[in-house]
Amino acid sequence: MGAGTRSELKKEIRRSGAAVDGKVVKDPGCSVSPSSHVVFRGAVIEYEEFVYYMLNKPAGIISASEDDREPTVVDLIDEPKRRDLFPVGRLDRDTEGLLLITNDGALSHRLLSPKHHVDKVYYARISGKVTEEDVRGFASGLQVDTDFRAMPAQLRILRSDSVSEVEIVIREGKFHQIKRMFRAVGKEVLYLKRLSMGSLTLDPALQPGTWRRLTAEELAELRNGL
Ligand code: URA
């Protein structure tokens, strides 16, 4: 529960002990259950089965749980560390925005399953003029390449110019999906940021690289939407 690393805790428990259901134990291998009452360093250790963090992913960081060579999105959650966190889905290294980090595998599975049709909203800057024809093409299900036809996606033009700004809603999460969709209509994504996933909307107060826990309401709404 974030009290320290395994090796630190083993040493400290051997030396100073912990109280489990009122008894002092000095064996770090002692089994405890989620309902055990554990006191360590004079404070009660609350067991929390699942945790949920909203991260504003910065560009330049990979969406993975761990990596031998570089920091990951999970490493940005610098609250006393749990070892079981992972990101729900992936954003490309250069994509910013909303990423849910959790240890709740069942919720993650449901959010990512194509069956549940969870809408993901992105803001993008595109090189070239995005047109009403692109909007219609995206809406009718774009043939992205020979073996991938995208599901209908809503494209909203915010600004159409030599660099355009758009909002796009997709329900799938295929590899490089939005970049590939724009490439299929001869345009390039210059900047991409995820704004929401289902009912969960990126908190505008979160700067890239920062996070906060989901509120109980956000979590309930996310679950209700599935
Ligand atoms: N589509 C992409 O191309 N990249 C992302 O990171 C997310 C959606």
XYZ file of C-alpha atoms and ligand atoms in Angstrom:
234
model
C 0.000 0.000 0.000
C 2.846 2.323 -0.812
C 4.633 2.130 2.553
C 7.931 1.300 0.879
C 9.790 -1.147 -1.315
C 9.678 -4.879 -0.548
C 13.291 -5.023 0.570
C 12.969 -1.948 2.842
C 9.809 -3.316 4.397
C 11.203 -6.802 4.985
C 14.145 -5.325 6.878
C 12.025 -2.967 8.905
C 9.460 -5.630 9.809
C 12.244 -7.960 10.969
C 13.738 -5.177 13.057
C 10.728 -3.351 14.467
C 7.729 -5.523 13.613
C 4.186 -4.683 12.576
C 0.945 -5.319 14.448
C -1.471 -7.676 12.707
C -4.875 -7.952 14.385
C -3.347 -6.797 17.642
C -0.312 -9.113 17.602
C 3.220 -7.989 16.873
C 4.791 -9.965 14.033
C 8.397 -9.803 12.956
C 8.160 -12.316 10.154
C 7.783 -10.436 6.839
C 6.360 -13.647 5.329
C 3.350 -13.542 7.680
C 0.115 -13.748 5.629
C -2.500 -11.049 6.004
C -5.918 -10.808 4.382
C -7.702 -7.711 3.074
C -9.715 -7.605 6.305
C -6.660 -7.829 8.613
C -6.030 -4.821 10.828
C -2.430 -3.832 10.189
C -0.506 -1.170 12.093
C 2.964 -0.235 10.881
C 5.172 2.615 12.097
C 2.340 3.549 14.431
C -0.205 4.090 11.618
C -3.022 1.915 10.311
C -2.322 0.571 6.814
C -5.596 0.848 4.889
C -5.965 -1.809 2.239
C -7.214 -0.413 -1.045
C -7.961 -3.031 -3.641
C -8.345 -0.793 -6.667
C -6.961 2.634 -7.463
C -7.783 4.940 -10.369
C -5.706 7.866 -11.596
C -6.404 10.419 -14.308
C -3.117 11.360 -15.976
C -2.550 14.142 -18.471
C 0.001 12.226 -20.505
C 2.813 14.440 -21.772
C 4.431 13.921 -25.178
C 7.629 11.863 -25.145
C 6.548 9.200 -22.631
C 5.558 5.653 -23.582
C 2.236 4.073 -22.578
C 3.448 0.957 -20.776
C 3.693 -0.324 -17.216
C 7.434 -0.763 -17.222
C 10.356 -0.484 -19.537
C 14.026 -1.356 -19.089
C 15.309 1.728 -20.811
C 12.991 4.638 -20.230
C 10.326 5.974 -17.876
C 6.694 5.092 -18.596
C 3.339 6.705 -17.897
C 3.061 4.578 -14.747
C 6.348 6.017 -13.446
C 4.700 9.453 -13.519
C 2.329 8.328 -10.729
C 4.785 9.244 -8.019
C 2.476 8.590 -5.113
C 4.076 5.861 -2.955
C 4.278 3.220 -5.605
C 2.109 0.155 -6.155
C 3.512 -2.462 -8.443
C 0.280 -3.461 -10.145
C -0.636 -0.304 -12.093
C -1.088 -0.155 -15.853
C -2.522 2.281 -18.407
C -5.962 1.560 -19.876
C -5.031 1.337 -23.543
C -2.219 3.173 -25.228
C -1.554 6.616 -26.544
C 1.344 7.088 -28.962
C 4.561 8.481 -27.546
C 3.863 11.905 -29.064
C 0.158 11.996 -28.076
C -0.925 13.966 -25.017
C -3.991 13.942 -22.840
C -6.318 11.732 -20.902
C -5.001 8.380 -19.785
C -6.571 6.289 -17.049
C -4.058 4.418 -14.903
C -5.391 1.678 -12.653
C -4.933 -1.839 -11.319
C -8.560 -2.781 -12.120
C -8.204 -5.280 -14.951
C -11.931 -5.958 -15.277
C -12.835 -2.277 -15.750
C -9.967 -1.822 -18.199
C -11.117 -4.795 -20.229
C -14.659 -3.430 -20.459
C -13.506 0.068 -21.403
C -11.334 -1.294 -24.208
C -13.706 -3.945 -25.509
C -15.183 -3.034 -28.919
C -18.489 -4.444 -27.619
C -18.930 -1.517 -25.260
C -18.441 1.229 -27.866
C -16.755 3.705 -25.567
C -16.389 7.037 -27.382
C -12.959 8.625 -27.298
C -12.726 12.319 -28.157
C -9.502 13.843 -29.466
C -8.386 17.324 -30.414
C -5.976 17.392 -33.369
C -4.005 19.830 -35.475
C -3.718 18.667 -39.057
C -1.453 19.834 -41.839
C -3.646 20.895 -44.741
C -7.254 21.953 -45.134
C -9.743 19.565 -43.572
C -12.908 19.632 -45.679
C -16.589 18.702 -45.485
C -15.718 15.813 -47.784
C -13.350 14.494 -45.079
C -16.178 14.856 -42.541
C -18.462 12.748 -44.762
C -15.722 10.199 -45.429
C -15.000 9.760 -41.708
C -18.743 9.511 -40.967
C -19.332 6.759 -43.495
C -16.470 4.548 -42.264
C -13.132 5.269 -43.858
C -11.229 2.597 -45.772
C -7.910 3.227 -44.036
C -5.895 0.577 -45.834
C -6.560 -2.718 -47.560
C -7.352 -4.571 -44.372
C -8.729 -1.867 -42.108
C -12.012 -0.089 -42.578
C -12.654 2.240 -39.627
C -16.003 2.394 -37.906
C -17.926 5.634 -38.543
C -16.200 8.525 -36.765
C -17.465 12.042 -36.126
C -15.161 14.754 -37.346
C -15.844 18.361 -36.378
C -13.866 21.129 -38.064
C -12.845 23.878 -35.648
C -10.624 25.676 -38.149
C -9.897 24.817 -41.769
C -6.689 26.388 -43.031
C -3.169 25.412 -44.065
C -3.069 23.993 -40.551
C -6.534 22.813 -39.502
C -7.935 22.139 -36.070
C -10.479 19.386 -35.511
C -12.240 17.360 -32.901
C -12.711 13.697 -33.695
C -14.718 11.001 -31.938
C -13.728 7.362 -32.440
C -14.968 4.169 -30.830
C -12.094 1.884 -31.674
C -8.513 2.139 -30.571
C -6.466 0.622 -33.373
C -2.729 1.255 -33.545
C -2.079 4.857 -34.735
C -5.750 4.991 -35.689
C -6.280 8.726 -36.061
C -2.944 9.278 -37.784
C -3.761 6.489 -40.227
C -7.241 7.871 -40.871
C -5.869 11.281 -41.792
C -3.103 9.738 -43.868
C -5.834 7.901 -45.802
C -7.234 11.291 -46.847
C -3.771 12.675 -47.664
C -3.201 14.679 -44.477
C -0.884 14.532 -41.530
C -1.567 14.798 -37.804
C 0.754 17.406 -36.300
C -0.547 17.294 -32.742
C -2.945 14.949 -30.976
C -4.510 15.139 -27.546
C -7.176 12.912 -26.012
C -9.880 14.915 -24.276
C -12.230 12.211 -23.020
C -12.993 8.527 -22.821
C -16.652 7.677 -22.239
C -17.894 10.013 -19.519
C -14.386 10.672 -18.224
C -13.110 14.095 -19.280
C -9.577 15.389 -18.856
C -9.444 17.845 -15.966
C -8.291 21.139 -17.517
C -6.411 21.922 -14.312
C -4.007 19.019 -14.941
C -0.846 20.160 -16.697
C 0.885 17.597 -18.956
C 2.713 15.099 -16.739
C 0.447 15.616 -13.729
C -2.310 13.415 -12.336
C -5.015 13.145 -9.735
C -7.171 10.361 -8.405
C -10.589 9.887 -10.004
C -13.438 11.124 -7.844
C -16.073 8.635 -6.688
C -18.577 10.323 -9.040
C -16.269 10.035 -12.057
C -15.728 6.358 -11.355
C -19.437 5.645 -10.859
C -20.327 7.468 -14.080
C -17.635 5.639 -16.034
C -18.947 2.295 -14.799
C -22.575 3.261 -15.466
C -21.730 4.104 -19.058
C -20.623 0.523 -19.804
N -4.793 7.627 -32.670
C -3.480 7.791 -32.927
O -3.075 7.830 -34.093
N -2.635 7.923 -31.890
C -3.023 7.888 -30.601
O -2.191 8.027 -29.698
C -4.390 7.721 -30.344
C -5.259 7.591 -31.399
